[in-house]
PDB file of C-alpha atoms in Angstrom:
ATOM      1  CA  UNK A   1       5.908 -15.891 -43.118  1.00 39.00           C
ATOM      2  CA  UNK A   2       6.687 -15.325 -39.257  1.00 38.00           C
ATOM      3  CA  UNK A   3       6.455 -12.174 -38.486  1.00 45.00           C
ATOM      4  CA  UNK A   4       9.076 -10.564 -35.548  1.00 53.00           C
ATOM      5  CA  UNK A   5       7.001 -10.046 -32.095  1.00 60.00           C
ATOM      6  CA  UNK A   6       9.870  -9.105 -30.143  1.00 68.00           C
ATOM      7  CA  UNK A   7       9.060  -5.721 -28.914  1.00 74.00           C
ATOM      8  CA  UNK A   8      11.022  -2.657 -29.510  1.00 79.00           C
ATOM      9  CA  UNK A   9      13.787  -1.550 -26.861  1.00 88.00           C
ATOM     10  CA  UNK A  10      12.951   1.044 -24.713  1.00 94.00           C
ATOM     11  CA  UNK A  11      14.248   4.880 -25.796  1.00 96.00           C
ATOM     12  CA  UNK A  12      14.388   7.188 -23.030  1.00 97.00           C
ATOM     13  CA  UNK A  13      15.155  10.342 -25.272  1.00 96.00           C
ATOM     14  CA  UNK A  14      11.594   9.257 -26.533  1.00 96.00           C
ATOM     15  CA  UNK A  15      10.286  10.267 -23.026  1.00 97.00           C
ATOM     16  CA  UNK A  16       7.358  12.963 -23.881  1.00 96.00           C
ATOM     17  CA  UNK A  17       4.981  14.934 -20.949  1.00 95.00           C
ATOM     18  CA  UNK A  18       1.541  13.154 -21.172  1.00 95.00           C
ATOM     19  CA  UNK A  19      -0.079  14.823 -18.329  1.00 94.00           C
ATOM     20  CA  UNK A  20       0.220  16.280 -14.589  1.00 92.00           C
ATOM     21  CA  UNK A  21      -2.450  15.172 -11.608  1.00 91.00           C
ATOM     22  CA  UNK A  22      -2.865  16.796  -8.502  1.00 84.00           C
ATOM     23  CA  UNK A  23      -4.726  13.723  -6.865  1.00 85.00           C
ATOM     24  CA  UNK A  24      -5.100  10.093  -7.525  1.00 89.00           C
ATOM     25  CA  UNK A  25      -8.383   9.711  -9.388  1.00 92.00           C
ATOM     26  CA  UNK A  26      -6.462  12.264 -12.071  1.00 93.00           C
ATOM     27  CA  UNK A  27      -3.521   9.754 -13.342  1.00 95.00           C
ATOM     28  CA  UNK A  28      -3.603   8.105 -16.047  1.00 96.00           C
ATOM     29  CA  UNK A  29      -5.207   4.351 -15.813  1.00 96.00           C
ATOM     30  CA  UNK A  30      -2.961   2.051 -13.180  1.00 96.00           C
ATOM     31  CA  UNK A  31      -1.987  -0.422 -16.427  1.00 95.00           C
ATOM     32  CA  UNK A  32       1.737  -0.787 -17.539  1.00 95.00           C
ATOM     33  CA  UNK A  33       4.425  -0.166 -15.820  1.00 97.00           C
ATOM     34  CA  UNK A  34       5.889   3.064 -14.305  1.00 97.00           C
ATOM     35  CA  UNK A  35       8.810   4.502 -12.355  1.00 98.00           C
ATOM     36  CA  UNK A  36       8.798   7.169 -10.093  1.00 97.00           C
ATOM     37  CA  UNK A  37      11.751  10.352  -9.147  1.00 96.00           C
ATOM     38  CA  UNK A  38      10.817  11.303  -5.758  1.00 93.00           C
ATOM     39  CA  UNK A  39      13.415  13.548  -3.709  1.00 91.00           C
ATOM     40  CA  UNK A  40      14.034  16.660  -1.403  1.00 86.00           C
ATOM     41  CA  UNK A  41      13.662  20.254  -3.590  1.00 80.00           C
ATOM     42  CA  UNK A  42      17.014  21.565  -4.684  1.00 86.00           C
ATOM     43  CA  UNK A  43      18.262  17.796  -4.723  1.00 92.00           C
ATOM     44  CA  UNK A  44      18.758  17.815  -8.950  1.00 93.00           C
ATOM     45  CA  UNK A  45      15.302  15.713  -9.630  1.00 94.00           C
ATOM     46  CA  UNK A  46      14.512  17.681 -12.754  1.00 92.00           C
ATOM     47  CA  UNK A  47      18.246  17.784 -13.829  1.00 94.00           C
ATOM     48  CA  UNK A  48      18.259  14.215 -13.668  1.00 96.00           C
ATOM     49  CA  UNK A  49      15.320  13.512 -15.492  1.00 96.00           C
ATOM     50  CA  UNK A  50      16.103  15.962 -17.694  1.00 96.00           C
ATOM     51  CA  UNK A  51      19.645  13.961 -18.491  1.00 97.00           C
ATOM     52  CA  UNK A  52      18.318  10.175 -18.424  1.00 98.00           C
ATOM     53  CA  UNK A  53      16.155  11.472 -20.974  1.00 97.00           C
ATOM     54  CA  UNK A  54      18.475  13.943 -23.116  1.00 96.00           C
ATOM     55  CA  UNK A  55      16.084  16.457 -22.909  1.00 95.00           C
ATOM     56  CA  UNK A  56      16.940  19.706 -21.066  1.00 90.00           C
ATOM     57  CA  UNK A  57      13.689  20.680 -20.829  1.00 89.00           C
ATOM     58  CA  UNK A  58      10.902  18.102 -20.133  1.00 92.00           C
ATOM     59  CA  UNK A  59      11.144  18.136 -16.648  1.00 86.00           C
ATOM     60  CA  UNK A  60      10.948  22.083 -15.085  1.00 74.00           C
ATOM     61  CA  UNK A  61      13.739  23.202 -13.428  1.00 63.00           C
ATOM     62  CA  UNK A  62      13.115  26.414 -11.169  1.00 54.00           C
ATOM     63  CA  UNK A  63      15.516  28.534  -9.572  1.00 51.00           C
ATOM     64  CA  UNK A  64      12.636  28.184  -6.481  1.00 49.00           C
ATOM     65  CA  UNK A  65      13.176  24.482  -5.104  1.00 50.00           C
ATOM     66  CA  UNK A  66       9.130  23.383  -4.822  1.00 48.00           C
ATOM     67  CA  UNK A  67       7.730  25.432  -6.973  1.00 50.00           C
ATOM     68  CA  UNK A  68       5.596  21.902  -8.812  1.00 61.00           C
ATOM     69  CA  UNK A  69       3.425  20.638  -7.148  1.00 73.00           C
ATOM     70  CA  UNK A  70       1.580  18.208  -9.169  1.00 84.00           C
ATOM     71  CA  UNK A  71       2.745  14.819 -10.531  1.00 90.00           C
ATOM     72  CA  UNK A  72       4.285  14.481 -13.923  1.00 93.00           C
ATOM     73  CA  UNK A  73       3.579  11.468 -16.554  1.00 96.00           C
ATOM     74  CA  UNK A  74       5.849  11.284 -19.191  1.00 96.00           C
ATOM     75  CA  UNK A  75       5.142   8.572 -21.746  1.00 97.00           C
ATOM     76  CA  UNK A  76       7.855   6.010 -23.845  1.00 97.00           C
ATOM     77  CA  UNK A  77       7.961   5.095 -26.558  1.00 96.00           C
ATOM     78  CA  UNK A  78       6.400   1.485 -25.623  1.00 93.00           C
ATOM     79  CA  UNK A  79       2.923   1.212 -24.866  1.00 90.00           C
ATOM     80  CA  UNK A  80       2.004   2.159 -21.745  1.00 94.00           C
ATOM     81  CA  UNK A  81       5.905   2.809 -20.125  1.00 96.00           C
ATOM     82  CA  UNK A  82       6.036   6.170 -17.996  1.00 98.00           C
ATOM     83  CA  UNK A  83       8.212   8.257 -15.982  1.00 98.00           C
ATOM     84  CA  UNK A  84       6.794  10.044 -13.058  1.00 96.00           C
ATOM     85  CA  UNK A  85       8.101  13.118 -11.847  1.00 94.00           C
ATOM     86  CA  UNK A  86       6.752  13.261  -7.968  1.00 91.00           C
ATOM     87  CA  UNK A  87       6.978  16.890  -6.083  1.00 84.00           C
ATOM     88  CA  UNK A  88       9.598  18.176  -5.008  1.00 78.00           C
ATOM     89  CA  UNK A  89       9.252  18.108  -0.744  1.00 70.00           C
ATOM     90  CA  UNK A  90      11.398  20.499   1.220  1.00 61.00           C
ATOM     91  CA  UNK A  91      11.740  24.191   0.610  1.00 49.00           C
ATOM     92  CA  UNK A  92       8.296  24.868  -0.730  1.00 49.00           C
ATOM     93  CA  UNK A  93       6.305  28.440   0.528  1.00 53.00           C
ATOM     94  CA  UNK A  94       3.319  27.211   0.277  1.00 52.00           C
ATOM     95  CA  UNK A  95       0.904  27.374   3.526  1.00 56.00           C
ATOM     96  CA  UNK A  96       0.363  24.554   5.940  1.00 63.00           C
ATOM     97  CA  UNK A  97      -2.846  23.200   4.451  1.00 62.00           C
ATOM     98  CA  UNK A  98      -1.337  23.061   0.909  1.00 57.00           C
ATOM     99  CA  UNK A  99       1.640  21.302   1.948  1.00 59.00           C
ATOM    100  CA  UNK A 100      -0.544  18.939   4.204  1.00 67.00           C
ATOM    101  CA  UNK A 101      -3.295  18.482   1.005  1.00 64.00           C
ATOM    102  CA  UNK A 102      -0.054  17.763  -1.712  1.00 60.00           C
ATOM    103  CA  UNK A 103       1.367  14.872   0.625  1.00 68.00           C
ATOM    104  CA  UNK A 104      -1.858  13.563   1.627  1.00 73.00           C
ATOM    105  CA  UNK A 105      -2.254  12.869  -2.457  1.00 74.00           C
ATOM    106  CA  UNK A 106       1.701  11.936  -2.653  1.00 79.00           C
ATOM    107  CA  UNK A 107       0.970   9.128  -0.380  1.00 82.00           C
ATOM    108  CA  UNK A 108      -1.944   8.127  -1.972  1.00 86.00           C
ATOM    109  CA  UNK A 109       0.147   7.775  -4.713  1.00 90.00           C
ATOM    110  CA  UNK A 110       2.665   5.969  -3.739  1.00 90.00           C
ATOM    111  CA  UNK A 111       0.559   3.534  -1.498  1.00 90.00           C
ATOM    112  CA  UNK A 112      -2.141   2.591  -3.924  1.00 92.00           C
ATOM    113  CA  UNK A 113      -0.519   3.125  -7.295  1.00 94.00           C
ATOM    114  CA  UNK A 114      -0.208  -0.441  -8.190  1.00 95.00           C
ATOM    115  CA  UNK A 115       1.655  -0.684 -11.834  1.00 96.00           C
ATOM    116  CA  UNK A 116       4.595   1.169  -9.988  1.00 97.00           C
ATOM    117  CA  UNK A 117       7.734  -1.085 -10.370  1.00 97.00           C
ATOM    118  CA  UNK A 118       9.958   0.969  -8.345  1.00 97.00           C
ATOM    119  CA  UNK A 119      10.647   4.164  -6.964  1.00 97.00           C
ATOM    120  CA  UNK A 120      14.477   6.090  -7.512  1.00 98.00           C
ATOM    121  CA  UNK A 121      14.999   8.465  -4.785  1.00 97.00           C
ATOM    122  CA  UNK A 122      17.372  11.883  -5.853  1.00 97.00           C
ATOM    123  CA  UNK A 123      19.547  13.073  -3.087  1.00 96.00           C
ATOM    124  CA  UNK A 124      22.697  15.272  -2.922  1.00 97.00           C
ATOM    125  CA  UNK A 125      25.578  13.645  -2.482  1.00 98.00           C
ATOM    126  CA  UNK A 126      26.805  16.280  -0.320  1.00 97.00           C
ATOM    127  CA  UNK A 127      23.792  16.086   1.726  1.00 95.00           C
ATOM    128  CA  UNK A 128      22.853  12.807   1.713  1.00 95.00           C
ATOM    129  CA  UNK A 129      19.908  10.752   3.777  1.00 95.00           C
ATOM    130  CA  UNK A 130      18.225  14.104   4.924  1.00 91.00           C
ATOM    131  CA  UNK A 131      15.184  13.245   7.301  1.00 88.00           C
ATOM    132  CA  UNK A 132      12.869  12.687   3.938  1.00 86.00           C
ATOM    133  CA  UNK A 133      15.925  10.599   2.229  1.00 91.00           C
ATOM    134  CA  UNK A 134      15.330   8.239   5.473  1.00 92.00           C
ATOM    135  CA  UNK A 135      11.498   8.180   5.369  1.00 89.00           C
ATOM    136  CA  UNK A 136      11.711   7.116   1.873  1.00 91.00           C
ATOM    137  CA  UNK A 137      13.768   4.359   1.889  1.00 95.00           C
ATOM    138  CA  UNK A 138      11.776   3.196   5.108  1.00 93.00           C
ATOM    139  CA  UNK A 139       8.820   3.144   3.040  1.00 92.00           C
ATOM    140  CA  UNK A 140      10.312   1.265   0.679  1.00 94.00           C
ATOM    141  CA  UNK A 141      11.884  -1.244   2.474  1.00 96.00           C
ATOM    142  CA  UNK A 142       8.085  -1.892   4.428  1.00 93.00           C
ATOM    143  CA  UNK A 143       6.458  -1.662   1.333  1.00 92.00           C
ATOM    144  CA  UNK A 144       8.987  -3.916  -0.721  1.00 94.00           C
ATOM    145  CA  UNK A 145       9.337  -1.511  -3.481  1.00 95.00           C
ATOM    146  CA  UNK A 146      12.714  -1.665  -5.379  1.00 97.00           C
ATOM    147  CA  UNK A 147      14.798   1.412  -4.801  1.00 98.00           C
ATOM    148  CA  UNK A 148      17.424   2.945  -7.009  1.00 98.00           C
ATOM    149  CA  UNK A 149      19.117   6.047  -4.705  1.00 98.00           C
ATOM    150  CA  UNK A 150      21.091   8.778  -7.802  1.00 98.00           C
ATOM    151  CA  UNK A 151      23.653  10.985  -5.594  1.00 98.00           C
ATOM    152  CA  UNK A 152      23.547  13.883  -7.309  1.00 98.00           C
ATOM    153  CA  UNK A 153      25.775  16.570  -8.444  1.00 97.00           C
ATOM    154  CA  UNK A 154      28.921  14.799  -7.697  1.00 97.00           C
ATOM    155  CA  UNK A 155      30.843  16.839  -9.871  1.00 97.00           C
ATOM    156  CA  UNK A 156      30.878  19.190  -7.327  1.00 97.00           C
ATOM    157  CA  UNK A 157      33.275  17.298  -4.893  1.00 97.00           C
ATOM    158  CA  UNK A 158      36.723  15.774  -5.931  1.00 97.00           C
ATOM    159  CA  UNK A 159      36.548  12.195  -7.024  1.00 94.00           C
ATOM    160  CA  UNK A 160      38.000  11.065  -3.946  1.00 97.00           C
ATOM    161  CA  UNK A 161      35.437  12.677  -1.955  1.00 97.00           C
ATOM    162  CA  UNK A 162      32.431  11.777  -3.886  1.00 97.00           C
ATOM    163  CA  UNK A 163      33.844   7.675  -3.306  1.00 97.00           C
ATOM    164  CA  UNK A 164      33.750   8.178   0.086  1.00 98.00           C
ATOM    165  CA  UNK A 165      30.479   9.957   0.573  1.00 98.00           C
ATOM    166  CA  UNK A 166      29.291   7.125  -1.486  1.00 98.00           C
ATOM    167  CA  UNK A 167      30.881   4.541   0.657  1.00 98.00           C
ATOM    168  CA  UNK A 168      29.684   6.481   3.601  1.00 98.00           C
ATOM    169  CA  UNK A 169      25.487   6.074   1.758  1.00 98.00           C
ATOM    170  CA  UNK A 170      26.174   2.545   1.727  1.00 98.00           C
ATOM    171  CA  UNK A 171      26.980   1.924   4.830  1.00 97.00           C
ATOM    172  CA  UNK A 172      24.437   3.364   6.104  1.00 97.00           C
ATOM    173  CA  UNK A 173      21.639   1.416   3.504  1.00 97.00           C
ATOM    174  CA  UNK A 174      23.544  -1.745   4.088  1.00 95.00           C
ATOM    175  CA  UNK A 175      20.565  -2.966   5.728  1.00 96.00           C
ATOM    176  CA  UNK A 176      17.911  -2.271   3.526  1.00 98.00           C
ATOM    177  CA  UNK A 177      17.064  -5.113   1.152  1.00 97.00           C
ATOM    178  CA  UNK A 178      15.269  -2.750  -1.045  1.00 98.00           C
ATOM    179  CA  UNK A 179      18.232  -0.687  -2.350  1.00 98.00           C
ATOM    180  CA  UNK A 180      18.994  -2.251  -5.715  1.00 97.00           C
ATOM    181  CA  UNK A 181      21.305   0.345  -6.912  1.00 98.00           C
ATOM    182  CA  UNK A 182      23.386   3.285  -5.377  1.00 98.00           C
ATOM    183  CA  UNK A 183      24.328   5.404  -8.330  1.00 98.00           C
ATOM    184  CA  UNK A 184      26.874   8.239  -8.128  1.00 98.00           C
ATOM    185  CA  UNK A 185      25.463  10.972 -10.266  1.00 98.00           C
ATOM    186  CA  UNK A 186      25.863  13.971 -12.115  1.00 97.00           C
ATOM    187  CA  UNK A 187      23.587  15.919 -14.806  1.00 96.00           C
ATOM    188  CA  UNK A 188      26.413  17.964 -15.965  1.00 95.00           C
ATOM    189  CA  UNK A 189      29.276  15.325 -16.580  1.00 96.00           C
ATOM    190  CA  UNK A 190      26.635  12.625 -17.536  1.00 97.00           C
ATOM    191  CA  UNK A 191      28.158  10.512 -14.830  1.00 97.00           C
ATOM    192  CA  UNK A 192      25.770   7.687 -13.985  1.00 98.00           C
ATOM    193  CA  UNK A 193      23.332   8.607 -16.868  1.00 98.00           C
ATOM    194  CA  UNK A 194      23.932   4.784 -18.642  1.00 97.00           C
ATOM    195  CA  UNK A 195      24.079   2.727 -15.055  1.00 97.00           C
ATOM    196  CA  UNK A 196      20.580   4.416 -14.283  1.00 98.00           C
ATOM    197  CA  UNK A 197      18.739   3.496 -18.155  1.00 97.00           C
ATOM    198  CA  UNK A 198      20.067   0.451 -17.168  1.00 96.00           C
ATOM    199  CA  UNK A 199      18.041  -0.104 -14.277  1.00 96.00           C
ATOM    200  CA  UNK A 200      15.317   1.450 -15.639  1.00 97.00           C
ATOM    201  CA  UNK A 201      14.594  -0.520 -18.175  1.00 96.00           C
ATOM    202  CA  UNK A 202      14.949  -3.355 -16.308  1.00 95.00           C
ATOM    203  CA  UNK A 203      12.196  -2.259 -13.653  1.00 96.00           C
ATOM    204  CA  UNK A 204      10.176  -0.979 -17.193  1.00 96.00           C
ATOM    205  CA  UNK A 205      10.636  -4.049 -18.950  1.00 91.00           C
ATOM    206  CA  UNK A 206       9.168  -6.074 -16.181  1.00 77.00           C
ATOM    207  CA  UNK A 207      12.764  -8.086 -15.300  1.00 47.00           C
ATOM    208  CA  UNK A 208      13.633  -8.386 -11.340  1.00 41.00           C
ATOM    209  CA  UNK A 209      16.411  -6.280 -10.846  1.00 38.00           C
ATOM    210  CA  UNK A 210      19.547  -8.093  -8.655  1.00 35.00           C
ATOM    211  CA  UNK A 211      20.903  -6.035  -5.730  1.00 35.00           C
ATOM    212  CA  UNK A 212      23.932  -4.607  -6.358  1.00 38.00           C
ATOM    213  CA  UNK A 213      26.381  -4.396  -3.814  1.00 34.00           C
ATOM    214  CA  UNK A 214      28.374  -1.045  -3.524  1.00 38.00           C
TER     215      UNK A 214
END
């Protein structure tokens, strides 16, 4: 009798917190595969995560914009699949040294964490490619990590003018060989929400993603 090997789909309303880590050396073992949500505070990171995953409340959302400072694991329900929740950067009252000491671990994150397959990048599509939007997708493109970019909170602008701020973000990335996917977004409407599992579980599941032109 042959038994079926083929191994179950990834669920991302199985997503469940597995543990936070202020530093490297406190993650969970570099083995698997992983995808991180990096973006500015008050740019709808947890409100995204929360809506890829169905679950209004895995990921924290604060009415004070950098308020976590740690980095989030959330586990799948295929062995050794995660979402990572990365601090919010931006609005933060925290003092100097604190903010220097959480991005000196941040980086070390991002620079040495080897089973990350790619890196999606939350901005506001009214405010799109703020100073830290830029440094992100420069890192990316120097470090050949793919890049998924979710402009958020579109329902806030007219259709119309959320297509042309999005045409306007793709001009401006039209360069950058590691965009794979510009993804107009909203939590609320759901907007986006099946585009992004999409590429998720591509990145998860180990398959190159093709760049998508806009």
């Amino acid at each position: 009798m042959s038994s079926d090997l083929t191994p179950k789909p990834i669920s991302f309303n199985s997503a469940r917190f597995l543990i936070s880590a202020s530093k490297l050396e406190e993650c969970p073992a570099d083995s698997g595969a992983e995808v991180a949500f990096a973006g500015r505070s008050n740019a709808g990171k947890s409100s995204a995560i929360n809506s890829i995953t169905a679950n209004g409340k895995l990921a924290r959302t604060s009415k004070t914009p950098g308020r976590t400072r740690l980095i989030n694991f959330f586990t799948l329900n295929r062995d050794q699949r995660r979402l990572v929740d990365l601090p919010g950067y931006g609005y933060a009252k925290v003092s100097r040294d604190m903010k220097d000491d959480w991005q000196k671990h941040l980086g070390h994150y991002l620079n040495d964490r080897r089973c990350l397959r790619g890196l999606v990048l939350v901005m506001d599509i009214r405010h799109p490619l703020t100073d830290f939007d830029q440094m992100m997708v420069e890192w990316c493109e120097h470090n050949k990590l793919p890049l998924m970019i979710l402009a958020t909170k579109a329902d806030k602008l007219k259709f119309g003018q959320a297509k042309t701020a999005m045409i306007g973000i793709a001009s401006k990335l039209e360069n950058f060989s590691c965009v794979h996917h510009l993804v107009m977004f909203s939590a609320t409407s759901k907007r986006g929400v099946d585009e992004c599992r999409e590429a998720l579980n591509d990145w998860l599941e180990g398959v190159e993603s093709i760049i998508e032109s806009t």
